[in-house]
GROMACS .gro file of C-alpha atoms in nm:
model
  177
    1ASP     CA    1  12.118  13.865  -0.538
    2PRO     CA    2  12.092  13.565  -0.771
    3THR     CA    3  12.142  13.776  -1.083
    4THR     CA    4  12.433  14.000  -0.983
    5LEU     CA    5  12.574  13.780  -0.704
    6ARG     CA    6  12.611  14.091  -0.489
    7PHE     CA    7  12.520  14.083  -0.123
    8ARG     CA    8  12.173  14.199  -0.024
    9ARG     CA    9  12.235  14.139   0.345
   10VAL     CA   10  12.530  14.017   0.549
   11ASN     CA   11  12.599  13.975   0.915
   12ALA     CA   12  12.889  14.119   1.110
   13ARG     CA   13  13.049  13.774   1.148
   14LEU     CA   14  13.109  13.742   0.774
   15GLY     CA   15  13.267  14.085   0.779
   16ALA     CA   16  13.491  13.982   1.067
   17ILE     CA   17  13.597  13.663   0.887
   18LEU     CA   18  13.691  13.858   0.573
   19GLY     CA   19  13.823  14.172   0.743
   20TYR     CA   20  13.545  14.406   0.631
   21THR     CA   21  13.251  14.569   0.800
   22ALA     CA   22  12.909  14.445   0.696
   23ALA     CA   23  12.849  14.782   0.526
   24GLU     CA   24  13.169  14.747   0.324
   25LEU     CA   25  13.066  14.401   0.207
   26MET     CA   26  12.734  14.538   0.088
   27ARG     CA   27  12.915  14.792  -0.136
   28LEU     CA   28  13.160  14.543  -0.283
   29ALA     CA   29  13.162  14.393  -0.627
   30PRO     CA   30  13.012  14.047  -0.690
   31ILE     CA   31  13.093  13.760  -0.457
   32GLU     CA   32  13.326  13.624  -0.722
   33ASP     CA   33  13.563  13.915  -0.655
   34LEU     CA   34  13.602  13.795  -0.295
   35THR     CA   35  13.696  13.449  -0.419
   36HIS     CA   36  14.053  13.338  -0.478
   37PRO     CA   37  14.123  13.337  -0.855
   38ASP     CA   38  14.192  12.961  -0.856
   39ASP     CA   39  13.847  12.892  -0.705
   40ARG     CA   40  13.638  13.135  -0.911
   41ALA     CA   41  13.534  12.895  -1.188
   42ALA     CA   42  13.411  12.631  -0.942
   43THR     CA   43  13.226  12.896  -0.741
   44ARG     CA   44  13.067  13.041  -1.054
   45ASP     CA   45  12.960  12.694  -1.173
   46ALA     CA   46  12.812  12.610  -0.833
   47PHE     CA   47  12.606  12.929  -0.818
   48GLN     CA   48  12.492  12.882  -1.178
   49GLY     CA   49  12.369  12.536  -1.080
   50LEU     CA   50  12.166  12.696  -0.801
   51GLY     CA   51  12.023  12.957  -1.035
   52SER     CA   52  11.926  12.707  -1.302
   53GLY     CA   53  11.760  12.475  -1.052
   54GLU     CA   54  12.006  12.200  -1.142
   55THR     CA   55  12.121  12.179  -0.780
   56PRO     CA   56  11.912  12.269  -0.475
   57GLU     CA   57  12.216  12.325  -0.251
   58VAL     CA   58  12.586  12.400  -0.291
   59GLN     CA   59  12.859  12.289  -0.055
   60LEU     CA   60  13.207  12.420  -0.126
   61VAL     CA   61  13.534  12.444   0.057
   62LYS     CA   62  13.711  12.729  -0.115
   63ARG     CA   63  13.946  13.018  -0.064
   64CYS     CA   64  13.819  13.372  -0.021
   65LEU     CA   65  14.029  13.684  -0.027
   66ARG     CA   66  14.041  13.888   0.291
   67GLN     CA   67  14.049  14.266   0.274
   68ASP     CA   68  14.427  14.257   0.320
   69GLY     CA   69  14.457  14.023   0.019
   70ARG     CA   70  14.542  13.711   0.216
   71PRO     CA   71  14.361  13.392   0.114
   72LEU     CA   72  14.133  13.232   0.372
   73TRP     CA   73  13.977  12.886   0.351
   74VAL     CA   74  13.602  12.880   0.413
   75SER     CA   75  13.326  12.625   0.399
   76LEU     CA   76  13.027  12.762   0.212
   77VAL     CA   77  12.678  12.613   0.210
   78ALA     CA   78  12.429  12.793  -0.014
   79THR     CA   79  12.071  12.722  -0.110
   80ALA     CA   80  11.835  12.875  -0.362
   81VAL     CA   81  11.543  13.077  -0.225
   82ARG     CA   82  11.237  13.057  -0.447
   83ASP     CA   83  10.897  13.224  -0.431
   84ALA     CA   84  10.563  13.038  -0.441
   85SER     CA   85  10.581  13.014  -0.821
   86GLY     CA   86  10.930  12.862  -0.811
   87GLN     CA   87  11.104  13.177  -0.931
   88LEU     CA   88  11.455  13.223  -0.791
   89VAL     CA   89  11.447  13.530  -0.565
   90GLY     CA   90  11.768  13.491  -0.367
   91ILE     CA   91  12.052  13.279  -0.246
   92LEU     CA   92  12.099  13.210   0.123
   93ALA     CA   93  12.453  13.117   0.226
   94ALA     CA   94  12.638  13.027   0.543
   95VAL     CA   95  13.014  13.070   0.557
   96GLU     CA   96  13.243  12.910   0.814
   97ASP     CA   97  13.611  12.992   0.860
   98VAL     CA   98  13.797  12.660   0.819
   99ASP     CA   99  14.139  12.813   0.751
  100ALA     CA  100  14.308  12.668   1.060
  101ARG     CA  101  14.174  12.321   0.981
  102LYS     CA  102  14.287  12.336   0.616
  103ARG     CA  103  14.633  12.455   0.718
  104ALA     CA  104  14.659  12.176   0.976
  105GLU     CA  105  14.556  11.922   0.710
  106ALA     CA  106  14.826  12.056   0.477
  107ASP     CA  107  15.086  12.030   0.756
  108LEU     CA  108  14.980  11.673   0.832
  109LEU     CA  109  15.003  11.581   0.466
  110LEU     CA  110  15.352  11.731   0.447
  111HIS     CA  111  15.466  11.543   0.758
  112ARG     CA  112  15.311  11.219   0.634
  113SER     CA  113  15.489  11.261   0.300
  114ALA     CA  114  15.820  11.324   0.477
  115LEU     CA  115  15.779  11.018   0.700
  116ASN     CA  116  15.681  10.800   0.406
  117ALA     CA  117  15.987  10.918   0.212
  118ALA     CA  118  16.229  10.872   0.504
  119ALA     CA  119  16.498  10.608   0.454
  120ASN     CA  120  16.501  10.527   0.826
  121ALA     CA  121  16.242  10.310   0.993
  122VAL     CA  122  15.993  10.522   1.186
  123LEU     CA  123  15.725  10.409   1.423
  124VAL     CA  124  15.481  10.625   1.615
  125SER     CA  125  15.352  10.512   1.951
  126ASP     CA  126  15.114  10.655   2.207
  127ALA     CA  127  15.177  10.725   2.576
  128ARG     CA  128  15.083  10.362   2.659
  129SER     CA  129  15.353  10.236   2.420
  130ARG     CA  130  15.107  10.107   2.161
  131ILE     CA  131  15.221  10.141   1.800
  132LEU     CA  132  14.995  10.380   1.610
  133ALA     CA  133  15.173  10.400   1.274
  134VAL     CA  134  15.484  10.292   1.085
  135ASN     CA  135  15.641  10.416   0.766
  136PRO     CA  136  15.726  10.210   0.455
  137SER     CA  137  16.095  10.194   0.553
  138PHE     CA  138  15.997  10.033   0.883
  139VAL     CA  139  15.813   9.763   0.689
  140LYS     CA  140  16.106   9.712   0.452
  141ILE     CA  141  16.375   9.708   0.721
  142THR     CA  142  16.197   9.498   0.985
  143GLY     CA  143  15.994   9.269   0.762
  144PHE     CA  144  15.685   9.337   0.973
  145SER     CA  145  15.379   9.469   0.794
  146ALA     CA  146  15.190   9.762   0.941
  147ALA     CA  147  14.903   9.523   1.022
  148ASP     CA  148  15.149   9.303   1.216
  149VAL     CA  149  15.247   9.582   1.456
  150ILE     CA  150  14.972   9.847   1.477
  151GLY     CA  151  14.814   9.833   1.822
  152LYS     CA  152  15.095   9.622   1.966
  153ARG     CA  153  15.383   9.723   2.187
  154PRO     CA  154  15.728   9.782   2.036
  155LYS     CA  155  15.857   9.504   2.261
  156LEU     CA  156  15.778   9.264   1.978
  157LEU     CA  157  16.079   9.416   1.801
  158SER     CA  158  16.319   9.313   2.081
  159SER     CA  159  16.598   9.102   1.942
  160GLY     CA  160  16.695   8.952   2.275
  161ARG     CA  161  17.057   9.054   2.199
  162HIS     CA  162  17.056   9.347   2.444
  163ASP     CA  163  17.034   9.353   2.820
  164PRO     CA  164  16.727   9.504   2.992
  165ASP     CA  165  16.916   9.830   3.068
  166PHE     CA  166  16.953   9.895   2.695
  167TYR     CA  167  16.575   9.890   2.650
  168ARG     CA  168  16.509  10.094   2.964
  169ASN     CA  169  16.755  10.362   2.846
  170MET     CA  170  16.604  10.358   2.498
  171TRP     CA  171  16.254  10.423   2.640
  172VAL     CA  172  16.385  10.701   2.864
  173LYS     CA  173  16.533  10.873   2.556
  174ILE     CA  174  16.217  10.818   2.350
  175LYS     CA  175  15.998  10.967   2.623
  176GLU     CA  176  16.227  11.271   2.652
  177THR     CA  177  16.172  11.370   2.289
   0.00000   0.00000   0.00000
């Protein structure tokens, strides 16, 4: 409902995502009450933009609150439904659970931050021994820029001071981890 922001209809999938039955969702307070407190203002502003005609569609990635109180990241796409005279008569929304993706992104950001802050040189290579990434310490310690080494094999780092067994043993250990 564009005035009260209460559900008029919901499907069972939304209930499953949020931990409610569809019937329970229909009896709940406004949509805002299902939104994480930190995301309520942005949600309210987005829906007001729909209601005023300022924006024809809303796309948000926000946190909802599940029935058990846990936050859940969702992607919401909503559009205004208007009658023949242009009067707002409803809001149609699709909600997708993106919680796993958002948590994975947060983990990647944490790992990237840790690697970038590491004092030791770190390089990441693929199964074909091509360098995929290096951290800032690698650049500082080796003198190679990331552009110099990305896509190349770590062999370019060989000093020539070690015998071939040293490098073979090093690659055995690297592949074990």
